[in-house]
Each structure stands twice: as C-alpha cells, then as structure tokens.
Amino acid sequence: MAAHTSKRMTIASCEIELLQGGAGPALVFLHGAGGAQSWMPYMDRLAEHYTVYVPSHPGWGRSDTPDWLDGMGDLAYFYLNFLDALGEDEVHLVGNSLGGWLALEIAVRSTARIQTLTLVSAAGIHVAGVPKGDIFLWDDDERVYNTFFDRKLAEARLAKQPSEEDADIALKNHFSAAKMAWHPRFYNPVLQKWLHRITVPTLIMWGDSDKIFPPAYGDAMHKLIPGSTLTIVPECGHLPHQEKLDDFIAGVTAHTARHNSGAAS
Amino acid sequence: MKFYFFHLMPYQDIDPDFLETNKSSWINLPNTYYDPKKGAKLYHRYLDEMELADELGFDGVCVNEHHQTAYGMMPSPNVLAGALSRRLKKATIGVIGRALPIVENPLVIAEEFAMIDNLMEGRFIAGFVRGIGCEYHASMTNPGFSHERFREAHDLIIRAWSEPGPFEFYGKHYHFQYVNIWPRPYQSPRPPIWIPSQGSTETVEFAAHPDRKYTYIITFSPVASVKKNLKAYRDQCEVFGYECPPDQLGWAMPAYVAETDEIARKEAAVHIESLFNKFIMSPPQYKLPPGYSSLSSYKAVMEGKYKVRQNYLTCDALIENGMFLCGSPSTVVEKLEEYQAEMGFGNIAPMLQFGTLPADLTEKNLRMFANEVMPKVRHLGVTPEVVAAE
C-alpha cells in the first residue's frame, strides 16, 4: 500500500479531514454519499500516478458538520476555497455520484483550478422518464445490493461487521447526503441549463448496470457537456472505481494523459 | 377531565392481505387498493361517529393528518373539520395536528385554522406537529430541515394570528413581504394549541416554555412511556418556574369498553391487532428518514423501538403494556383513576374506532365510554382556575 497521510484542514471555519498519498500531478477525488474516510484500493492505485487528495466533505466522515451547510451550493463554494488553499495551481478533478454532482457545481462556477474533469456515475441532473433508485427508501441491504453489479461483492460488503466508529460515520454520511440531496432528489434543476459552461476536458464514466442512476444519465450528461467523452463500463454498478478498478484507472490515466500539460505516467 | 374522541379514519375496507405483497401501508402502497365507493361510505360513517360523540357529551372531537396511507384517510383534516363545523352542537374540534414543516406556505394553515375557529365561534383547538417520518417521503420535504421549519412556521403562524397585519416576515425558510391573514382567528389572541408528541426532549422544552404553555399530548405509547414523558413535561414546567396544570397535559390512546373485561378483549382483539400490525406498518427507513431526528435519538430509536416492533403485537400484550385501554367500565375507570392520580393529566383523547373496528362496535364503544366511564372520571384532573371560572 502506498504511503498516505491524514491531515486536518480548516476552511470557512470548518475543519475537514484530507487523505493524501502518491506523487505526480495533483488529483482531487470527491467522494459520493457513502464517504471516503479510509484509504481504499482505488486511492492506492491512483496514487501510483498522481498526488491524490481525498477530502471528506463537510458533514461527512471525520470532518465537521458546519452550521452553514444547507445545500450543494454551500459545498461548491467551500471547494472553490479548498482548491485555492490546496497549494496546487491546477488539479484533475474526479467525482463519483454525489461527488460528481459536486464537481459539476464547482465547474459551472469556475474551472480556473480544474485541468480535467472525470465524472463517475455522477448525480446532478434529471432525465425525464428514467426512474432512479431511491437510496432513502431502500433498507441497508437493498442499498448495498443495488450498488453493485456483482452480487458477490455486495454479499462480501454486507458480511463485514463495521466498527462502531464506522457505523456512526455511515449514519452521519447518510444524514448529510439526505440534507444535500433529498429534494430535488439528487439533482439541481438549474444545473443542466449551465453545464455548457464546462469547457475543460471531461470524461464521463458509467457502469452499464447502475441501478441508482441508470446509464441514460451518462448519455444525457454527455450531451450537455460540450466535447465530453462517455465511457460505459460493462458488468458494472454504481461504483466503477470499486467494482471495475482496472477500467477506472485506465480510463482516468488515459484521459488525464491526453490533456496533461505536466508529466502523467 | 375533558374527553376528546379522536378518529384516525383508517381505510378499513382494504384487502386484509395487502402486507403479503407490500412492505408498508404508507407512501408507496398502491392507491389502487382504495375503492372510492367504499371510501366515500367510510367518510360519512366516520363523520356520523364524530357527530354521535357530540350528542353523547364528549367535550371535543379530534382529527389529524396523514398522507398516502391506509392508516388514515385525512391528508387534509381541515376539510373534515369544515364538514363537522356546521353539525357539532357543543363539541370542540381539535385538529391535532397539521404537519407544519411539510407545507411550502404555512400561512395557508394559519388561514384555514382561523376559518375553522370562526365557523366554530371559538370551539377550536389547533394542533401543531412535525409529521411522522413517512410524510417526508410523501411530500419530499427535506427531513434535515424538519425541526427548523417547524419552529419557523410556528413563529410565523402565531405572529400572523396575534399581531396586527400587514407585517413582514423574513426567515430562513419562509419569506413574506405582507403577512396579513383574513380572517383573523375568532379566539383572542389565538386558539389554544396542542402539541401531540411521542416524547422528544426538544418538544417538551418548546411546549412547556412560559411564553407558550401548550397542551402536551402523548400519543400511542406504552403507559410507562406516557408516565415518563408527562413527568418530563411537568419537571420542565418546574424548571421554568411554574406548576403544570392538568389541562396542559393529555394522553391519546385507543380504547375499548364493553360489558366485561372478557367481552371487551374478545370484541376488540382482531381490530386492535389490525391497527398495530397492519395499518401502522412500515419499515424503519420509511418512518425515520435521515435527519428527521438527531443522530443520537435515531440510533436509540433504531435499537429500541423497532426491535420491539418486529414482533406481532397481540391484544393482550397491548393491554398489558398500556398502549390499549380496554375492559369493563369499572376496569377502565380504575385505570384512569390510577393513571390520572399518578400523571396529572386533565385531557384524554380516546380513539374509540381503530383498525377494522366496524360501525356497530364503534357505536357501542362510544356509548359505553360516554355513559359508563366519563361521568365517573370527569371530576378528576380539573384545573383549579377552570373550576373557579365555572
């Protein structure tokens, strides 16, 4: 496992946890509703190519839950400050699910610090006539089964007994996800009017069997973001970076290599 | 003691096997289970029962609000309060309550309550609730803002009733340039307010505050928890420096009275069990959406209440734990005497129709409760000032 650190960082009176590891061009990974409070295999693999930064959003993991956190707009402005404070001129920004939505909210406001954008099963838009999954009405087991294509992965996940701290964090994350995404459910009606403002190179990656945001969401997002590339990952659910890690790493590295002014390896 | 006949108006004609193919009687139970021809008859039957309660001498009748469920057919309790307002001769109407956070414009509630208060010439009680968790799925109101929307909507409604308009109101969730409701409420400065609760600390502090002194009603809880929560409220009043009068405390529970304890159990069993095992049924994540309560109380409820609820609740168990007040008139009187002495409440809101309880047994229950129970306990829990005034 690559060396990684956890440090605390304070922005807008909110202290967050920031995981960091690897070396190379800067890459910021914005996690989804489930959070990213521990160093995961996908972070490890990314760290072979990049200086990887994984912040826990305000309201998630071991980060504070600030009083000002009322919606995705608050998170977007927080991260604009975060990108200014990170000490990197530009970053490759990767976001999954709610973190993908967050990446969109940041990018329509400013792409000044964003070199490339990668959206993995991103929330944020609505596609008429394509029903989404409802993570708030599913029970805990259904939520896991509906996250993966491979039932065995779900079963393995469910077989793990979380520590008390992890169980508390999972609940905290779920509460914050609801606060951000309850209504309108996982999207911002204004956002899709302005996605054309995103002019940085954008890769959209989607599992062909995503039961939370079906692949039609990837198609729609692809049409809304000029010059974007859409990659559908076969036999994959909502978390390509966990279920199809090789495809995820290959996709991200190829995308950033095509558009990297610095040295991507 | 005052007596308020509380009705939930369940859709009791539902296919009794609906839970074999559905998880829940709430939110997404297909509305094809509802037959309007049968539902219309039920509405009229239930309204007849409330009018009968008026004739029998109940102090009031109560309706409440639930959405997208067979549990209760009153998404808009004010419609039924309106229907009752021209028929009730003496009884007060309590709408206990409207769920404040789930509406976009709380002034609608202020207006409609003021209309009922006018129609009733002051025989009206306004109930305010946050609404149970299921309503947040049905209305898509963000449960994470439930508490703050409740407080803000409450403040807006109270000001709209008691301050001369127009005035402006700019809150976090509600923003009005001109608050100026017509009609104003009949009662001055406002109707009495009830807060039905299952006992959260925040609600106790809120309702007992000297600026408010709202009547605190514990609903559908085991008697041990009714005791604990009413005591918490009385203690909170003391912390605020006053003694809690009986009319500031109440208890709402399903109740059934018959000739003997045995007959009461026999007649009520299948129907009370339908309420607690079918009509009320929904998985925990339906009832407790994330953010509806604090993290700590969410954990406590998940670990406590819902583990208990996984078991089938029998009539005997419900009588045993005091969630169901059932028996002969003397049994019910004895229990009320004992509970009242211990808990000090001055209001009860018996739900004398529940689950699948049919019309004939409901009428029998209403008559026995009114004739055999009420006269024997009416003298209990009377607030001193009220006695003096009368």
XYZ file of C-alpha atoms in Angstrom:
655
model
C 0.000 0.000 0.000
C 1.315 3.421 -0.922
C 2.271 5.759 1.882
C -0.548 8.124 2.702
C -1.281 10.717 5.319
C -4.325 12.113 7.006
C -4.319 15.762 7.907
C -6.785 18.371 9.090
C -7.513 21.490 7.100
C -9.710 24.439 8.066
C -11.700 26.403 5.510
C -14.656 28.710 6.220
C -14.468 27.769 9.912
C -14.942 24.132 9.010
C -12.252 21.587 9.776
C -12.109 18.651 7.395
C -10.045 15.500 7.075
C -7.843 15.272 3.992
C -6.267 11.985 2.931
C -3.217 12.362 0.728
C -0.853 9.911 -0.944
C 1.331 9.263 -4.006
C 3.273 11.612 -6.240
C 2.765 13.242 -9.609
C 0.155 15.630 -10.973
C -2.480 16.641 -8.445
C -5.766 14.749 -8.467
C -8.664 15.544 -6.164
C -11.245 12.795 -5.669
C -14.683 13.941 -4.480
C -16.439 11.042 -2.810
C -20.096 10.124 -3.081
C -22.852 9.847 -0.478
C -21.126 6.934 1.239
C -17.998 8.955 2.078
C -14.305 8.054 1.921
C -12.954 8.094 5.442
C -10.396 5.325 4.962
C -7.668 4.729 2.399
C -9.188 2.481 -0.257
C -7.656 0.359 -3.057
C -8.765 2.876 -5.710
C -6.905 5.640 -3.879
C -3.868 3.404 -3.727
C -3.977 2.747 -7.455
C -4.497 6.414 -8.250
C -1.502 7.199 -6.015
C 0.709 5.250 -8.430
C 0.087 8.040 -10.974
C -0.879 11.153 -9.059
C -0.586 13.124 -5.870
C -4.035 12.052 -4.682
C -6.120 14.244 -2.394
C -9.307 12.791 -0.886
C -11.102 15.289 1.334
C -14.079 14.213 3.431
C -16.797 16.732 2.626
C -18.114 18.983 5.393
C -20.756 16.805 7.060
C -19.036 13.537 6.185
C -16.515 11.209 7.796
C -14.318 12.861 10.419
C -14.956 16.338 9.017
C -17.028 18.907 10.899
C -20.679 19.431 10.110
C -20.801 23.234 9.889
C -23.942 25.247 10.628
C -23.738 26.820 7.195
C -24.176 23.514 5.365
C -27.632 23.702 3.799
C -27.141 22.525 0.242
C -24.852 21.636 -2.620
C -24.172 25.284 -3.397
C -22.514 25.616 0.012
C -20.299 22.628 -0.701
C -19.388 24.014 -4.129
C -18.219 27.352 -2.713
C -16.390 25.536 0.077
C -14.446 23.548 -2.507
C -13.623 26.611 -4.569
C -11.925 27.878 -1.408
C -10.385 24.466 -0.851
C -8.861 24.431 -4.347
C -7.414 27.899 -3.734
C -5.918 26.718 -0.426
C -4.556 23.385 -1.609
C -1.297 24.781 -2.953
C -1.726 23.291 -6.420
C -2.186 25.524 -9.462
C -4.491 23.059 -11.155
C -5.918 19.655 -10.386
C -7.515 16.733 -12.131
C -10.925 16.664 -10.526
C -12.700 13.320 -10.191
C -16.133 12.944 -8.634
C -18.359 9.947 -8.030
C -22.128 10.078 -7.584
C -22.899 12.974 -5.203
C -19.208 13.917 -5.556
C -19.721 14.039 -9.338
C -22.638 16.375 -8.850
C -20.409 18.463 -6.596
C -17.722 18.548 -9.306
C -20.348 19.872 -11.739
C -21.475 22.541 -9.274
C -17.858 23.634 -8.826
C -17.068 23.593 -12.534
C -20.064 25.704 -13.638
C -18.893 28.312 -11.125
C -15.231 28.232 -12.096
C -12.873 25.920 -13.928
C -9.878 28.112 -13.092
C -8.236 25.395 -10.978
C -9.530 22.410 -12.948
C -7.288 20.825 -15.558
C -9.546 17.916 -16.390
C -12.825 16.625 -15.048
C -13.855 12.983 -14.606
C -17.445 12.220 -13.665
C -18.124 8.718 -12.411
C -21.838 7.822 -12.211
C -22.441 11.433 -11.333
C -25.642 12.779 -9.819
C -26.778 16.344 -10.503
C -29.203 16.205 -13.414
C -32.641 14.782 -14.052
C -33.563 12.685 -17.065
C -37.306 12.574 -17.734
C -38.781 9.111 -17.934
C -35.745 7.298 -16.485
C -36.527 6.315 -12.892
C -33.656 6.463 -10.438
C -33.093 4.209 -7.453
C -34.152 5.584 -4.073
C -31.353 5.071 -1.564
C -33.514 6.623 1.140
C -36.394 4.167 0.792
C -34.225 1.082 0.361
C -33.187 -0.726 3.515
C -29.492 -1.158 4.321
C -29.194 -4.480 2.474
C -31.075 -3.330 -0.613
C -28.838 -0.297 -0.787
C -25.724 -2.454 -0.968
C -27.190 -4.996 -3.398
C -28.338 -2.201 -5.702
C -24.908 -0.568 -5.652
C -23.022 -3.430 -7.275
C -23.494 -5.460 -10.454
C -21.775 -8.464 -8.903
C -23.929 -9.869 -6.108
C -20.874 -11.493 -4.543
C -19.297 -8.099 -3.992
C -22.447 -6.951 -2.245
C -22.509 -10.057 -0.101
C -18.866 -9.574 0.853
C -19.609 -5.967 1.772
C -22.587 -6.997 3.903
C -20.629 -9.753 5.618
C -18.222 -7.207 7.073
C -19.183 -6.087 10.553
C -18.345 -2.377 10.721
C -16.577 -0.948 13.761
C -18.668 1.305 15.972
C -16.868 4.349 14.597
C -17.512 3.263 11.011
C -21.190 2.606 11.772
C -21.513 6.088 13.294
C -19.765 7.647 10.318
C -22.006 5.741 7.892
C -25.054 7.187 9.654
C -23.581 10.699 9.693
C -22.830 10.393 5.957
C -26.356 9.195 5.244
C -27.830 12.157 7.158
C -25.665 14.630 5.256
C -26.468 13.010 1.914
C -30.164 13.451 2.696
C -29.659 17.087 3.618
C -27.916 17.749 0.302
C -29.968 15.561 -1.993
C -33.441 14.884 -0.585
C -35.260 17.392 -2.716
C -34.997 17.715 -5.628
C -33.758 14.148 -5.380
C -30.048 14.132 -6.212
C -30.167 16.958 -8.720
C -30.251 20.688 -9.152
C -32.821 21.820 -11.745
C -30.740 24.890 -12.568
C -27.542 22.984 -13.220
C -28.371 21.426 -16.553
C -29.076 24.858 -18.037
C -25.439 25.814 -17.465
C -23.363 22.669 -17.998
C -22.206 24.146 -21.314
C -20.005 26.437 -19.238
C -17.769 23.449 -18.545
C -15.051 23.788 -21.135
C -12.323 21.670 -19.544
C -11.761 18.165 -20.965
C -14.399 15.944 -19.398
C -14.629 12.173 -19.156
C -17.941 10.635 -18.143
C -17.699 7.072 -16.874
C -20.734 4.939 -16.120
C -21.488 1.348 -15.142
C -23.789 -0.303 -17.671
C -25.820 -1.752 -14.778
C -26.022 1.254 -12.468
C -29.317 0.867 -10.588
C -29.081 4.225 -8.816
C -28.517 6.472 -11.833
C -29.114 4.342 -14.948
C -26.658 4.789 -17.860
C -29.183 7.033 -19.654
C -27.984 9.655 -17.154
C -24.474 9.305 -18.559
C -25.806 9.799 -22.096
C -27.707 12.902 -21.059
C -24.720 14.374 -19.242
C -22.515 13.663 -22.265
C -24.903 15.650 -24.469
C -24.955 18.557 -22.023
C -21.194 18.961 -21.655
C -19.525 20.084 -24.885
C -16.670 17.886 -26.086
C -17.070 15.350 -23.304
C -16.236 11.679 -23.710
C -18.550 8.913 -22.487
C -17.233 5.524 -21.398
C -19.656 2.771 -20.415
C -18.096 0.133 -18.172
C -19.562 -3.333 -18.792
C -20.933 -5.506 -15.960
C -20.563 -2.695 -13.507
C -22.859 -0.988 -10.977
C -22.705 2.426 -9.368
C -19.070 2.331 -8.210
C -16.744 1.609 -11.173
C -13.733 2.659 -9.074
C -14.524 -0.193 -6.711
C -16.179 -2.786 -8.928
C -14.000 -2.359 -12.068
C -10.874 -0.783 -10.709
C -8.681 -1.574 -13.739
C -11.155 0.057 -16.121
C -11.412 3.048 -13.824
C -7.630 3.555 -13.567
C -7.140 3.004 -17.309
C -9.910 5.495 -18.090
C -8.662 8.217 -15.760
C -4.977 7.909 -16.678
C -5.684 7.922 -20.430
C -7.979 10.934 -20.033
C -5.514 12.959 -17.991
C -2.568 11.920 -20.195
C -4.363 13.289 -23.239
C -4.824 16.609 -21.546
C -1.935 16.898 -19.141
C 0.485 19.714 -19.617
C 2.707 18.194 -16.949
C 4.046 14.663 -16.764
C 1.489 11.922 -16.303
C 2.848 8.444 -16.196
C -61.102 15.813 32.942
C -62.049 16.558 29.381
C -62.776 13.948 26.758
C -61.929 14.238 23.103
C -62.989 11.496 20.724
C -60.042 11.016 18.416
C -60.531 9.437 14.993
C -57.851 8.301 12.556
C -60.330 7.305 9.839
C -58.471 4.247 8.579
C -59.318 2.804 5.169
C -60.613 -0.302 6.889
C -62.041 -1.912 3.745
C -58.566 -2.640 2.427
C -57.728 -6.164 1.259
C -56.623 -7.690 4.586
C -53.700 -9.461 2.890
C -52.128 -6.286 1.498
C -48.936 -6.771 3.500
C -48.227 -10.096 1.847
C -47.201 -8.263 -1.300
C -46.286 -4.847 0.135
C -43.798 -3.749 2.753
C -45.764 -0.863 4.045
C -49.198 0.645 4.400
C -47.608 4.037 3.734
C -46.008 6.079 0.950
C -45.968 3.578 -1.916
C -48.800 1.191 -1.081
C -50.589 1.416 -4.461
C -53.690 3.578 -4.278
C -55.489 1.030 -6.445
C -56.235 -0.593 -3.075
C -58.528 2.367 -2.400
C -62.068 1.990 -3.706
C -63.709 5.431 -3.774
C -67.223 3.929 -3.465
C -66.252 2.240 -0.220
C -64.094 5.161 0.920
C -66.955 7.633 0.489
C -69.191 5.495 2.691
C -66.448 5.281 5.305
C -66.023 9.067 5.392
C -69.724 9.518 6.081
C -69.782 6.731 8.649
C -66.821 8.199 10.486
C -68.284 11.707 10.438
C -71.529 10.249 11.832
C -69.492 8.736 14.653
C -67.993 12.114 15.451
C -71.426 13.744 15.466
C -72.639 10.993 17.788
C -69.751 11.786 20.144
C -71.030 15.368 20.276
C -74.528 14.171 21.205
C -73.099 11.836 23.836
C -71.356 14.676 25.645
C -67.724 14.418 24.600
C -66.012 17.768 25.051
C -64.485 17.543 21.638
C -63.679 15.511 18.563
C -60.231 15.277 17.006
C -58.912 14.667 13.531
C -55.351 14.588 12.272
C -53.236 14.466 9.135
C -51.557 11.587 7.314
C -50.652 11.170 3.675
C -50.546 8.302 1.190
C -51.643 5.591 3.575
C -54.448 3.236 4.547
C -53.691 4.167 8.178
C -55.792 7.317 7.962
C -57.844 8.933 5.192
C -57.197 12.522 6.249
C -54.486 14.120 4.144
C -56.423 17.326 4.787
C -58.033 17.220 8.240
C -59.328 20.747 7.750
C -61.760 19.531 5.084
C -63.349 17.254 7.669
C -63.252 19.948 10.335
C -65.133 22.133 7.862
C -67.694 19.395 7.267
C -68.178 18.952 11.025
C -68.301 22.629 11.849
C -71.957 23.068 10.864
C -73.106 19.889 12.626
C -71.495 19.884 16.060
C -73.755 21.464 18.663
C -71.449 21.650 21.664
C -68.231 19.810 21.000
C -64.951 21.481 20.178
C -62.979 20.453 17.111
C -59.308 19.657 17.583
C -57.117 19.299 14.522
C -54.226 17.525 16.222
C -52.417 18.327 14.196
C -51.273 19.773 10.977
C -47.705 18.957 9.982
C -46.162 22.405 9.674
C -42.802 21.670 8.003
C -44.222 19.816 5.020
C -46.115 22.754 3.545
C -44.387 25.410 1.485
C -46.638 28.177 2.773
C -47.532 27.892 6.480
C -49.873 30.873 6.162
C -52.308 28.502 4.467
C -52.529 26.650 7.770
C -52.929 29.935 9.678
C -55.776 30.924 7.350
C -57.579 27.596 7.360
C -57.356 27.249 11.135
C -58.645 30.795 11.511
C -61.580 29.911 9.240
C -62.466 26.853 11.332
C -62.138 28.920 14.505
C -64.593 31.458 13.038
C -67.034 28.802 11.849
C -66.904 27.175 15.304
C -67.113 30.539 17.098
C -64.083 29.609 19.133
C -64.710 25.912 19.790
C -61.447 25.010 18.126
C -58.060 23.606 19.156
C -55.072 24.000 16.857
C -52.579 21.142 16.858
C -49.065 21.524 15.514
C -46.802 18.591 14.669
C -43.709 17.942 12.591
C -45.492 14.989 10.933
C -44.188 11.451 11.165
C -41.248 10.380 9.013
C -43.376 8.846 6.262
C -44.797 12.276 5.421
C -41.289 13.416 4.456
C -41.062 10.720 1.816
C -44.551 11.508 0.558
C -44.102 15.290 0.441
C -40.366 15.212 -0.420
C -39.789 17.778 2.334
C -36.177 17.509 3.431
C -36.220 15.815 6.860
C -32.920 17.520 7.677
C -34.774 20.832 7.971
C -37.803 19.439 9.813
C -37.027 20.958 13.216
C -36.077 24.394 11.955
C -39.024 24.579 9.567
C -41.375 23.573 12.390
C -40.104 26.324 14.649
C -40.099 28.941 11.944
C -43.565 28.023 10.603
C -44.862 28.037 14.177
C -43.482 31.512 14.827
C -44.964 32.779 11.585
C -48.434 31.354 12.311
C -48.516 32.652 15.898
C -47.489 36.116 14.755
C -49.982 36.040 11.884
C -52.753 35.292 14.413
C -51.778 37.626 17.187
C -50.124 40.685 15.598
C -51.942 43.265 13.510
C -51.149 42.936 9.816
C -49.672 43.633 7.481
C -46.138 42.986 8.674
C -43.133 41.445 7.019
C -41.608 38.110 7.921
C -38.212 37.060 6.646
C -36.970 33.753 7.983
C -34.579 31.153 6.682
C -37.265 29.023 5.054
C -40.248 31.347 4.707
C -40.240 34.850 3.324
C -43.243 37.159 3.204
C -43.452 40.844 2.436
C -47.069 41.091 3.605
C -48.328 38.865 6.399
C -51.936 39.902 6.790
C -54.307 36.976 7.099
C -58.044 37.303 6.611
C -59.963 36.108 8.583
C -58.286 36.599 11.941
C -58.983 33.813 14.438
C -62.184 34.052 16.466
C -60.366 33.391 19.744
C -58.103 36.129 21.033
C -55.212 36.314 20.800
C -55.299 32.845 19.259
C -56.844 29.347 19.564
C -55.450 27.009 22.243
C -52.592 24.918 20.943
C -51.931 21.231 21.433
C -48.642 19.558 20.721
C -49.050 15.817 20.162
C -45.722 14.119 20.741
C -44.026 10.845 21.373
C -41.737 12.474 23.862
C -38.709 14.205 22.352
C -36.800 16.445 24.765
C -36.806 19.358 22.299
C -40.603 19.204 22.055
C -41.020 19.159 25.846
C -38.867 22.267 26.267
C -40.625 24.008 23.418
C -44.201 23.272 24.520
C -43.678 23.923 28.251
C -41.991 27.302 27.772
C -43.793 30.069 29.746
C -44.373 32.028 26.520
C -46.288 29.074 25.126
C -47.671 26.664 27.767
C -49.051 24.435 25.047
C -51.033 21.358 25.951
C -48.754 18.395 25.594
C -50.380 15.175 24.362
C -48.624 11.846 24.419
C -49.908 9.602 21.659
C -49.941 5.824 21.228
C -47.244 4.874 23.694
C -46.871 2.198 26.349
C -48.107 3.563 29.645
C -44.609 3.537 31.141
C -43.504 5.910 28.434
C -46.613 8.095 28.852
C -45.715 8.407 32.540
C -42.080 9.192 31.809
C -42.894 11.818 29.200
C -45.658 13.570 31.106
C -43.346 13.692 34.104
C -40.605 15.169 31.928
C -43.066 17.860 30.881
C -44.157 18.595 34.458
C -40.497 18.735 35.523
C -39.752 21.108 32.673
C -42.581 23.389 33.838
C -40.956 23.457 37.272
C -37.626 24.349 35.719
C -39.455 27.229 34.056
C -40.828 28.215 37.480
C -44.475 27.192 37.379
C -46.601 24.217 38.295
C -48.099 22.349 35.358
C -51.920 22.477 35.496
C -53.865 19.350 34.416
C -55.299 20.975 31.311
C -51.781 21.334 29.951
C -51.358 17.544 29.841
C -53.111 14.892 27.786
C -52.984 11.319 26.643
C -54.287 9.890 23.376
C -54.779 6.135 23.216
C -57.005 3.555 21.565
C -59.697 2.454 23.995
C -62.484 -0.108 24.100
C -65.164 -0.587 26.704
C -67.664 -3.464 26.905
C -69.812 -5.221 29.493
C -66.940 -7.253 30.942
C -63.163 -7.434 30.519
C -63.598 -10.690 28.668
C -66.182 -9.379 26.229
C -64.075 -6.267 25.644
C -61.000 -8.304 24.748
C -62.997 -10.663 22.582
C -64.701 -7.910 20.616
C -61.655 -5.686 20.235
C -58.782 -8.120 19.724
C -58.757 -8.661 15.979
C -59.367 -4.967 15.312
C -56.714 -3.543 17.622
C -54.266 -6.087 16.265
C -55.059 -4.910 12.730
C -54.091 -1.372 13.767
C -50.778 -2.246 15.370
C -49.724 -4.989 12.977
C -51.124 -3.823 9.658
C -52.348 -0.255 9.359
C -49.363 1.212 11.182
C -46.815 -0.992 9.450
C -43.828 0.378 7.581
C -40.107 -0.392 7.592
C -37.896 1.775 9.845
C -36.408 3.777 6.977
C -39.950 4.820 5.972
C -40.717 6.078 9.473
C -37.342 7.588 10.271
C -35.824 9.319 7.263
C -32.261 10.579 7.806
C -32.189 13.944 9.563
C -35.729 13.728 10.928
C -34.228 13.250 14.371
C -30.750 13.824 15.780
C -28.110 11.161 15.164
C -28.230 10.045 18.788
C -32.004 9.731 19.035
C -32.065 7.990 15.638
C -29.693 5.359 16.982
C -31.662 4.981 20.203
C -34.943 4.523 18.363
C -33.500 2.064 15.859
C -32.039 -0.028 18.638
C -35.045 0.173 20.955
C -38.455 0.692 19.474
C -38.082 -1.014 16.142
C -36.589 -4.156 17.541
C -39.683 -4.447 19.727
C -41.970 -3.671 16.826
C -40.676 -6.577 14.789
C -42.796 -8.885 16.958
C -46.504 -9.341 16.379
C -48.344 -7.237 18.947
C -51.244 -9.155 20.445
C -54.266 -7.551 22.068
C -53.157 -8.974 25.412
C -49.668 -7.533 25.065
C -51.104 -4.124 24.123
C -53.386 -4.131 27.159
C -50.533 -5.344 29.336
C -48.158 -2.532 28.356
C -50.929 0.029 28.493
C -50.926 1.060 24.852
C -54.531 -0.078 24.672
C -57.076 0.874 27.325
C -59.553 -1.973 27.253
C -62.011 -3.643 29.583
C -65.250 -3.296 31.507
C -66.329 0.189 32.577
C -65.035 -0.421 36.084
C -61.669 -1.653 34.828
C -61.260 1.358 32.559
C -62.407 3.759 35.287
C -59.961 2.222 37.771
C -57.091 2.509 35.348
C -57.937 6.102 34.505
C -58.184 6.978 38.192
C -54.827 5.375 38.865
C -53.093 6.916 35.858
C -54.606 10.337 36.410
C -53.514 10.381 40.065
C -50.016 9.469 39.013
C -49.641 11.562 35.864
C -51.880 14.552 36.495
C -53.411 14.880 33.040
C -56.629 16.806 32.506
C -57.378 15.681 28.947
C -57.750 12.325 27.314
C -58.275 11.656 23.651
C -59.562 8.097 23.373
C -59.566 6.620 19.901
C -62.752 4.594 20.045
C -62.605 3.427 16.464
C -59.382 1.681 15.436
C -58.231 -0.564 12.600
C -61.057 -2.682 11.291
C -63.474 -1.998 14.190
C -66.892 -1.987 12.469
C -69.694 0.561 12.817
C -71.819 -1.360 15.325
C -68.968 -1.987 17.761
C -67.695 1.570 17.376
C -71.118 2.936 18.280
C -71.399 0.565 21.224
C -67.926 1.599 22.377
C -68.737 5.306 22.087
C -71.970 4.907 24.066
C -70.405 2.808 26.811
C -67.435 5.114 27.156
C -69.675 8.178 27.315
C -72.285 6.702 29.640
C -70.295 4.397 31.886
C -66.802 5.893 32.032
C -66.905 9.653 31.513
C -69.288 10.513 34.369
C -67.102 8.639 36.848
C -63.826 10.361 35.999
C -64.925 13.780 34.817
C -64.201 15.329 38.226
C -60.535 14.274 38.044
C -57.743 16.461 36.752
C -59.733 19.684 36.723
C -57.568 22.767 36.594
C -58.379 24.975 39.647
C -58.870 28.210 37.698
C -61.337 26.468 35.421
C -63.410 25.376 38.427
C -63.426 28.916 39.771
C -64.492 30.349 36.428
C -67.348 27.870 36.101
